[in-house]
Amino acid sequence: MRVFHFKSSLIALSTAALLSACVTSPKMMKEDGTEYDVAAQYEKFAKVDMNPDTSFLSASEKAVVNKLIQASEYLSEIYLRQRGADYPALREEIAQNGSKTQLAMFDLHYGPCDSLESDFAFYGDTQCAEGGGFYPTDMTRQEFEDWIAAHPSDEAAFTSGYTVIRRTEDGGLKAIPYHVEYAKFLEPAAQLLREAAELSENASLTKFLNLRAEAFLNDEYFESEMAWMDLNGDIEVAIGPYEVYDDGLFGYKTAYESFVTIKNPEESAALAKYKNYLRDMEANLPVEDRYKNFSRGFASPIAVTYQVHGGGDNENGVQTIAFNLPNDERVREAKGAKKVILNNVLGAKYDRILAPIGERVLVHDQALLTTKKYMSYNTLFHELSHSLGPGNITVNGEETSVSAQLKDLYSGVEEGKADVMGAYNILYMMERGELPSSEKEAFLATYFTGLFRSMRFGITEAHAKGAAFQYNYYMQTGAAEWLPEQRRYRVDFEVLEQSIADLTGEIVRLQGDGSYEATETYLKTYVKLDEPAKAALGELEDIPYDIRPVYPSEI
């Protein structure tokens, strides 16, 4: 996400200073005895200058966007602390004692651990805490659960998505609300949102920004999430605490991020028709009716946008190409969820990454089939599919949710579900004539190639876990075959189509049953890299893993 365009200009070194420095990167050894090269790891992210066209925005809209960019920088400051409570001090230490490359890597990954190398620490000798900065670094899962068992009145606060857990003076545990813990950054961010609201001539944007500013100061996000679903106009902004990927202990705690984007109305309108089929997609899922969820709203707006700036979790390492928010099941049941595609980010990734991967992974005639069009459709239907399948469920007579039951396993399963169910729904649209069935092989080739783009990130990351269990399932069913002499895969498109349907059913049932133990067993079985996958991934080393977009600091 930047050259060294760090999440926040408040703590970043200048890009020019970093680029002009002649640095010798320190070499380190990994546990398996292989060498770790910091500079080589950093170069796996290709710099891409992003200069989205904002000329059509009015003067007031440009002023609003610039306020949102400033607010994003405060959320980046919070996110750095959510990655590790001591990370601001650690960054200063690296600036003083480490190499320029280590500092650049720290800014890229929001911390001293390389997400492409299973969180290998490229500075210092302490591995990154599984619970990030949300919990005391010495706290175990068992201690947390024992505390709640002994203090049941603390459960709501401890499992809230908007609290951090800290030690008391006597060594116990306590929950501190986000708006208290991060007041130093949330208060000025809220003020900037109010100023943006004052400048805005769009009533829906004004309403959302004022409500979100209020939520920053009390952690009550429901009303502003509902208002966000009604947002319209040229500016599309998501800003606040959303995803739980960084809480590796329980998947409870949300991370702050922002997406400051401008909408392409023509492209948005072209894709908007697919939201009208969400109820039909739910009905068409290859599972028993008890696993289908018709209680969620199916409004689900779709926006095709160009990102102008980001912040926080949106800037950490691998770049987001689309998102599906909000995650609050109450909002989803009332209004559905909004799907936002970042078209300039997606396009850069197709050109620099997915198309070249297809040439290395698939046999020649199938590699020629991959297209940017179906990378875009895969992305759209992935996001649409996050709104389908089980959400709130009943387990042993108690009302709960899939995410609450699966805890730390949820993110990987959900990302994989959205992938395979998205593919299933594209095939459904082809069956209905809404997409050309003549392009089925182009779609399937692009989809299968995309699994390797995700698995490159190490199978501890949520999207990579989801890709890995899809890949292994397809290898098991014969949907793909490794050809050793060509060091390429050949896809059996007919078998792959059936396997997509079968796997969709398996994952939906797994989520709907809400069994942590069954899900854990499933992931242990299918989340792995076989020898062909390792060989194929080894052929991709000269292809960027991801991009480092550089956005203007203001428009």
XYZ file of C-alpha atoms in Angstrom:
555
model
C 0.000 0.000 0.000
C 2.421 2.651 -0.784
C 6.066 2.906 -1.485
C 6.733 3.637 2.072
C 3.533 5.631 1.974
C 2.995 4.511 5.533
C -0.380 4.324 7.015
C 0.089 7.647 8.656
C 2.120 10.658 7.691
C 2.296 11.440 11.409
C 4.905 8.730 11.941
C 6.265 7.947 8.495
C 9.709 8.755 7.228
C 9.612 10.569 3.925
C 9.597 8.375 0.865
C 12.449 10.323 -0.614
C 14.645 9.725 2.410
C 14.027 5.998 2.321
C 14.548 5.692 -1.403
C 17.754 7.684 -1.377
C 19.312 5.640 1.407
C 21.869 3.056 0.342
C 21.135 0.175 2.652
C 22.612 -3.220 3.253
C 19.772 -5.503 4.287
C 20.527 -7.781 7.242
C 20.335 -11.506 6.577
C 18.631 -13.743 9.102
C 18.055 -17.446 9.429
C 14.631 -19.034 9.714
C 13.906 -22.035 11.920
C 14.195 -24.386 8.946
C 17.772 -23.206 8.377
C 17.043 -21.183 5.235
C 18.111 -17.585 4.851
C 15.638 -14.731 5.211
C 16.361 -11.666 3.076
C 14.465 -8.570 4.216
C 15.090 -6.625 1.019
C 13.935 -9.481 -1.192
C 10.753 -9.828 0.872
C 10.037 -6.129 0.554
C 10.455 -6.238 -3.210
C 7.716 -8.870 -3.453
C 5.337 -5.903 -3.289
C 5.477 -3.952 -6.535
C 5.183 -0.185 -6.381
C 2.221 1.114 -8.386
C 1.427 4.822 -8.639
C -2.289 5.407 -8.275
C -3.660 8.619 -9.740
C -7.427 8.180 -9.925
C -9.305 10.802 -11.918
C -11.026 13.171 -9.483
C -11.580 16.010 -11.940
C -15.344 15.458 -12.002
C -15.681 16.145 -8.264
C -16.949 19.545 -7.177
C -14.814 21.825 -5.020
C -16.838 20.892 -1.936
C -16.520 17.172 -2.701
C -12.746 17.506 -3.028
C -12.636 19.309 0.318
C -14.655 16.478 1.887
C -12.299 13.851 0.462
C -9.268 15.691 1.856
C -10.843 15.752 5.319
C -11.461 12.012 5.064
C -7.854 11.427 4.070
C -6.738 13.275 7.200
C -9.126 11.272 9.384
C -7.771 8.067 7.853
C -4.322 8.863 9.184
C -5.616 8.872 12.761
C -7.175 5.445 12.236
C -3.809 4.226 10.989
C -2.277 5.362 14.263
C -4.864 3.334 16.150
C -4.366 0.295 13.947
C -0.632 0.324 14.577
C -1.401 0.003 18.298
C -3.958 -2.707 17.615
C -1.268 -4.702 15.845
C 0.940 -4.308 18.909
C 0.490 -2.023 21.882
C 4.218 -1.271 21.932
C 4.647 -0.909 18.160
C 4.994 2.898 18.067
C 7.993 2.631 20.414
C 9.321 -0.340 18.459
C 9.132 1.653 15.246
C 11.228 4.398 16.824
C 13.742 1.770 17.902
C 13.984 0.400 14.368
C 14.403 3.918 13.015
C 17.345 4.395 15.382
C 18.961 0.943 15.355
C 17.597 -1.063 12.451
C 18.121 -0.846 8.710
C 16.111 1.331 6.347
C 14.771 -1.842 4.761
C 13.529 -3.150 8.095
C 11.795 0.169 8.693
C 10.165 0.041 5.276
C 9.032 -3.523 5.971
C 7.645 -2.464 9.344
C 5.601 0.242 7.637
C 4.396 -2.182 4.976
C 3.222 -4.812 7.468
C 2.312 -2.528 10.377
C 4.745 -4.344 12.600
C 7.942 -6.419 12.746
C 6.472 -9.644 11.339
C 6.323 -10.685 7.697
C 2.826 -11.882 6.810
C 4.197 -13.671 3.736
C 6.457 -15.805 5.926
C 4.021 -16.976 8.603
C 4.717 -13.847 10.647
C 8.477 -14.364 10.768
C 9.978 -11.555 12.869
C 12.405 -9.579 10.711
C 13.418 -7.398 13.656
C 14.018 -8.572 17.197
C 13.695 -12.082 18.556
C 10.114 -12.034 19.828
C 7.364 -13.459 17.659
C 4.269 -11.342 17.101
C 1.555 -11.918 19.679
C -1.325 -14.024 18.417
C -3.790 -11.588 19.918
C -2.038 -8.521 18.533
C -2.405 -5.434 20.704
C -5.917 -6.351 21.795
C -4.861 -8.497 24.766
C -1.945 -8.651 27.226
C 0.898 -10.429 25.447
C 1.212 -12.941 28.306
C -2.503 -13.788 28.383
C -3.531 -17.248 27.175
C -6.837 -18.382 25.743
C -7.379 -20.458 28.861
C -6.846 -17.522 31.199
C -9.360 -15.447 29.245
C -11.980 -18.202 29.328
C -11.326 -18.962 32.990
C -11.766 -15.285 33.829
C -15.165 -15.153 32.145
C -16.221 -18.380 33.872
C -15.308 -16.831 37.227
C -16.722 -13.377 36.346
C -19.758 -14.002 34.086
C -20.812 -10.357 34.284
C -17.640 -9.473 32.335
C -18.460 -11.696 29.361
C -20.236 -9.077 27.228
C -17.461 -6.527 27.646
C -14.671 -9.071 27.212
C -16.084 -10.527 23.991
C -17.158 -7.164 22.558
C -15.648 -6.142 19.254
C -14.980 -2.689 20.670
C -12.878 -3.295 23.772
C -9.250 -4.108 24.516
C -8.246 -6.370 27.384
C -5.629 -5.082 29.804
C -4.022 -6.172 33.082
C -5.206 -4.698 36.359
C -2.670 -3.640 38.970
C -3.152 -6.931 40.823
C -2.589 -9.013 37.668
C -6.225 -9.585 36.770
C -7.980 -8.659 33.538
C -10.214 -5.768 32.588
C -11.967 -4.536 29.434
C -11.429 -0.971 28.251
C -13.719 0.506 25.559
C -12.081 1.562 22.319
C -13.313 5.136 22.686
C -11.401 5.352 25.960
C -8.250 3.454 24.951
C -7.868 5.346 21.668
C -9.419 8.697 22.620
C -6.248 10.581 21.632
C -6.856 9.625 17.991
C -10.609 9.140 17.843
C -11.443 12.618 19.082
C -9.577 14.472 16.302
C -10.785 11.913 13.751
C -14.375 12.537 14.841
C -13.833 16.283 14.527
C -12.575 15.843 10.961
C -15.646 13.788 10.094
C -17.871 16.562 11.442
C -15.973 19.122 9.403
C -16.375 16.952 6.315
C -20.098 16.627 7.047
C -20.379 20.407 7.259
C -18.705 20.783 3.855
C -20.747 18.061 2.191
C -23.701 18.941 -0.032
C -24.874 15.308 -0.018
C -27.482 14.713 2.687
C -26.818 10.967 2.974
C -23.067 11.532 3.354
C -23.616 14.304 5.898
C -25.849 12.016 7.957
C -23.407 9.123 7.871
C -20.364 11.224 8.789
C -22.094 12.863 11.754
C -23.351 9.532 13.057
C -19.958 7.895 12.545
C -18.245 10.768 14.392
C -20.600 10.136 17.303
C -19.890 6.406 17.174
C -16.157 7.052 17.382
C -16.803 8.567 20.813
C -19.188 5.971 22.256
C -18.581 2.724 20.309
C -22.237 2.485 19.319
C -22.033 1.788 15.592
C -25.455 0.410 14.643
C -27.115 3.673 13.590
C -24.149 4.829 11.544
C -23.888 1.404 9.869
C -27.559 1.675 8.884
C -26.889 5.167 7.520
C -23.877 3.872 5.588
C -26.099 1.399 3.775
C -28.125 4.375 2.474
C -25.075 6.360 1.344
C -25.198 7.542 -2.266
C -23.346 9.994 -4.466
C -19.866 10.342 -5.898
C -18.011 9.707 -2.619
C -18.060 6.196 -1.133
C -16.283 5.998 2.204
C -16.059 3.209 4.768
C -14.297 4.299 7.944
C -14.273 2.634 11.349
C -13.559 -0.672 13.136
C -14.609 -3.636 11.003
C -12.592 -6.811 10.441
C -11.371 -9.280 13.077
C -8.468 -10.902 11.178
C -5.873 -9.481 13.561
C -7.427 -11.114 16.622
C -5.792 -14.498 16.248
C -6.897 -15.622 19.695
C -10.671 -15.395 19.397
C -11.652 -13.360 16.339
C -13.610 -10.949 18.539
C -11.790 -7.626 18.220
C -12.342 -5.307 15.272
C -9.558 -3.345 13.586
C -9.809 0.254 12.417
C -9.512 0.986 8.712
C -10.722 3.353 6.035
C -11.500 3.241 2.327
C -11.794 6.662 0.707
C -13.123 6.053 -2.794
C -15.008 7.725 -5.614
C -17.764 5.907 -7.437
C -18.010 5.017 -11.104
C -21.790 5.264 -11.637
C -21.818 3.554 -15.044
C -19.821 0.516 -13.926
C -21.794 0.332 -10.670
C -25.080 0.313 -12.570
C -23.829 -2.423 -14.916
C -23.177 -4.772 -11.985
C -26.066 -3.693 -9.763
C -28.522 -6.077 -11.396
C -26.882 -9.065 -9.711
C -27.979 -7.941 -6.270
C -31.545 -8.548 -7.427
C -30.780 -12.269 -7.581
C -29.514 -12.652 -4.010
C -32.718 -14.274 -2.775
C -32.666 -16.643 -5.743
C -29.004 -17.436 -5.040
C -29.914 -18.270 -1.445
C -32.727 -20.541 -2.597
C -30.386 -22.215 -5.092
C -27.716 -23.186 -2.548
C -27.021 -26.943 -2.759
C -28.059 -27.660 0.847
C -31.122 -28.579 2.824
C -33.549 -25.719 3.463
C -32.630 -25.531 7.149
C -29.212 -24.203 6.173
C -30.615 -21.423 3.994
C -30.956 -17.943 5.412
C -33.833 -15.789 4.209
C -33.859 -13.557 7.280
C -31.082 -11.287 6.015
C -31.927 -8.233 3.968
C -31.267 -8.610 0.260
C -30.951 -4.924 -0.684
C -27.154 -5.157 -0.926
C -26.002 -2.103 -2.901
C -23.058 -2.605 -5.256
C -20.486 0.123 -5.899
C -17.623 0.062 -8.389
C -15.108 2.598 -7.147
C -11.596 3.933 -7.535
C -9.658 4.198 -4.311
C -8.210 7.620 -3.554
C -6.694 6.797 -0.158
C -6.788 4.192 2.571
C -5.954 3.783 6.215
C -5.339 1.239 8.937
C -6.173 -2.383 8.209
C -6.835 -1.497 4.563
C -3.145 -0.650 4.154
C -1.603 -3.633 5.901
C 0.476 -5.821 3.587
C -1.690 -7.490 0.957
C -4.100 -4.985 -0.580
C -7.867 -5.310 -0.557
C -9.566 -5.343 -3.970
C -13.133 -5.343 -2.644
C -15.044 -5.421 0.596
C -18.448 -6.439 1.876
C -19.670 -4.483 4.881
C -20.975 -4.038 7.501
C -20.301 -7.207 9.472
C -23.009 -6.504 12.055
C -25.609 -9.262 11.598
C -28.352 -6.886 12.821
C -27.678 -4.561 9.892
C -27.355 -7.464 7.461
C -30.726 -8.826 8.501
C -32.328 -5.382 8.184
C -30.655 -4.091 5.021
C -28.197 -6.646 3.717
C -24.620 -5.565 3.062
C -22.871 -3.303 0.572
C -20.351 -4.662 -1.887
C -17.622 -2.250 -2.957
C -15.079 -3.100 -5.660
C -11.835 -1.097 -5.833
C -11.433 -1.207 -9.580
C -8.065 0.503 -9.855
C -6.545 -1.851 -7.274
C -8.084 -4.899 -8.936
C -6.847 -3.864 -12.367
C -3.293 -3.386 -11.135
C -3.331 -6.817 -9.527
C -4.612 -8.547 -12.638
C -1.988 -6.988 -14.892
C 0.961 -7.417 -12.539
C 0.027 -10.662 -10.772
C -2.891 -12.866 -11.807
C -2.291 -12.953 -15.561
C 1.409 -13.838 -15.149
C 0.535 -16.500 -12.543
C -1.877 -18.115 -14.997
C 0.961 -18.458 -17.510
C 3.051 -20.360 -14.942
C 0.344 -22.464 -13.257
C -1.874 -23.673 -16.111
C -1.020 -25.543 -19.282
C -0.618 -23.152 -22.179
C -4.036 -23.475 -23.799
C -5.812 -22.938 -20.467
C -3.534 -20.098 -19.374
C -4.713 -18.137 -22.403
C -8.262 -18.234 -21.009
C -7.754 -16.050 -17.915
C -9.346 -12.589 -18.119
C -9.594 -9.440 -16.020
C -13.360 -9.583 -16.589
C -13.677 -12.794 -14.601
C -11.276 -11.667 -11.913
C -13.731 -8.792 -11.469
C -16.760 -11.117 -11.469
C -15.039 -13.512 -9.065
C -14.482 -10.548 -6.766
C -18.058 -9.298 -7.054
C -19.666 -12.677 -6.438
C -17.222 -13.392 -3.597
C -18.550 -10.277 -1.892
C -22.166 -11.080 -2.731
C -21.708 -14.535 -1.247
C -20.616 -13.104 2.099
C -24.297 -12.122 2.405
C -25.525 -15.660 1.806
C -25.656 -18.793 3.906
C -25.845 -19.151 7.686
C -25.428 -16.058 9.855
C -27.371 -16.238 13.100
C -27.848 -19.906 14.012
C -29.189 -22.069 16.837
C -26.806 -24.504 18.519
C -27.994 -26.783 21.332
C -31.125 -24.682 21.678
C -29.264 -21.388 22.072
C -29.321 -18.460 19.658
C -25.825 -17.636 18.490
C -23.935 -16.866 15.272
C -21.499 -18.672 13.004
C -18.704 -16.261 13.901
C -19.305 -16.673 17.648
C -19.213 -20.469 17.346
C -16.175 -20.764 15.093
C -14.169 -17.995 16.816
C -10.621 -17.840 15.431
C -11.476 -20.352 12.689
C -14.277 -18.233 11.277
C -12.333 -15.839 9.051
C -10.569 -18.559 7.050
C -13.745 -20.593 6.600
C -15.809 -17.549 5.651
C -13.300 -16.331 3.064
C -13.136 -19.776 1.499
C -16.931 -20.018 1.568
C -17.266 -16.691 -0.225
C -14.771 -17.858 -2.862
C -16.391 -21.174 -3.708
C -19.960 -19.956 -3.277
C -19.123 -16.978 -5.479
C -17.945 -19.413 -8.159
C -21.101 -21.481 -7.689
C -23.232 -18.364 -8.161
C -21.382 -17.289 -11.312
C -22.192 -20.711 -12.765
C -25.802 -20.178 -11.660
C -25.899 -16.826 -13.482
C -24.557 -18.552 -16.600
C -27.244 -21.211 -16.259
C -29.873 -18.444 -16.112
C -28.410 -16.624 -19.094
C -27.328 -13.575 -17.109
C -23.694 -14.285 -17.987
C -22.560 -15.976 -21.211
C -22.127 -19.719 -20.708
C -19.731 -19.672 -23.661
C -17.222 -18.027 -21.291
C -17.471 -20.752 -18.654
C -13.969 -22.087 -19.246
C -12.500 -18.562 -19.104
C -14.201 -18.074 -15.758
C -13.088 -21.437 -14.333
C -9.485 -20.920 -15.482
C -9.404 -17.483 -13.870
C -10.975 -18.811 -10.670
C -8.533 -21.717 -10.334
C -5.553 -19.437 -11.005
C -6.781 -17.069 -8.314
C -6.324 -19.794 -5.687
C -2.561 -19.640 -6.251
C -2.548 -15.861 -5.962
C -4.048 -16.284 -2.487
C -2.011 -19.318 -1.357
C 1.226 -17.424 -1.979
C 0.515 -15.402 1.159
C 1.136 -18.331 3.474
C -1.693 -20.560 4.622
C -1.992 -18.891 8.027
C -3.714 -15.860 6.438
C -7.520 -16.050 6.227
C -7.916 -15.762 2.450
C -5.018 -18.171 1.894
C -6.584 -20.741 4.227
C -9.779 -20.510 2.220
C -7.866 -20.930 -1.033
C -5.921 -23.904 0.335
C -8.956 -25.931 1.328
C -10.513 -25.273 -2.096
C -7.346 -26.326 -3.900
C -6.939 -29.549 -1.922
C -10.578 -30.456 -2.366
C -10.281 -30.034 -6.137
C -7.128 -32.107 -6.263
C -8.904 -34.820 -4.290
C -11.873 -34.863 -6.684
C -9.737 -34.843 -9.832
C -10.890 -31.378 -10.887
C -7.237 -30.514 -11.497
C -4.239 -32.655 -12.366
C -0.551 -31.839 -11.903
C 1.553 -32.683 -14.964
C 5.122 -33.175 -13.677
C 6.782 -33.034 -17.071
C 5.201 -29.653 -17.826
C 5.177 -28.449 -14.217
C 1.689 -27.155 -14.881
C -1.885 -28.045 -13.973
C -4.578 -29.086 -16.372
C -8.094 -28.375 -15.165
C -10.950 -30.739 -15.930
C -13.614 -28.065 -16.293
C -16.560 -30.447 -16.080
C -15.312 -32.049 -12.862
C -14.397 -28.642 -11.425
C -17.930 -27.370 -12.020
C -19.418 -30.281 -10.054
C -16.765 -29.997 -7.333
C -17.617 -26.321 -6.834
C -21.233 -27.277 -6.155
C -20.274 -30.101 -3.787
C -17.770 -28.004 -1.832
C -20.246 -25.150 -1.499
C -22.656 -27.539 0.170
C -20.004 -28.934 2.523
C -18.898 -25.510 3.764
C -22.435 -24.169 4.217
C -23.347 -27.193 6.326
C -20.151 -26.820 8.339
C -21.003 -23.215 9.142
C -24.663 -23.938 9.790
C -23.864 -26.718 12.268
C -21.612 -24.305 14.187
C -19.256 -26.999 15.506
C -15.803 -25.647 16.340
C -14.392 -29.165 16.606
C -15.743 -30.341 13.241
C -14.516 -27.170 11.553
C -11.080 -27.503 13.108
C -10.827 -31.101 11.867
C -11.903 -30.051 8.373
C -9.295 -27.295 8.195
C -6.541 -29.582 9.484
C -7.427 -32.005 6.699
C -7.590 -29.550 3.817
C -5.452 -26.524 4.722
C -2.035 -27.629 3.522
C 0.257 -27.382 0.537
C 1.037 -30.595 -1.318
C 4.238 -31.076 -3.295
C 2.737 -29.971 -6.639
C 1.458 -26.765 -5.019
C 4.872 -26.075 -3.516
C 6.484 -26.694 -6.896
C 4.000 -24.448 -8.692
C 4.373 -21.666 -6.148
C 8.144 -21.986 -6.447
C 7.870 -21.058 -10.125
C 6.304 -17.700 -9.252
C 9.108 -16.049 -7.301
C 9.808 -13.361 -9.909
C 6.130 -12.354 -10.040
C 5.100 -9.758 -7.438
C 3.110 -11.137 -4.540
C 1.127 -7.959 -4.250
C 1.284 -4.237 -4.918
C 2.313 -1.163 -2.943
C -0.065 1.486 -4.239
C 1.017 5.095 -3.801
C -1.906 7.479 -3.480
C -1.872 11.289 -3.461
C -1.833 12.833 0.016
C -4.629 15.148 -1.104
C -6.655 15.800 -4.236
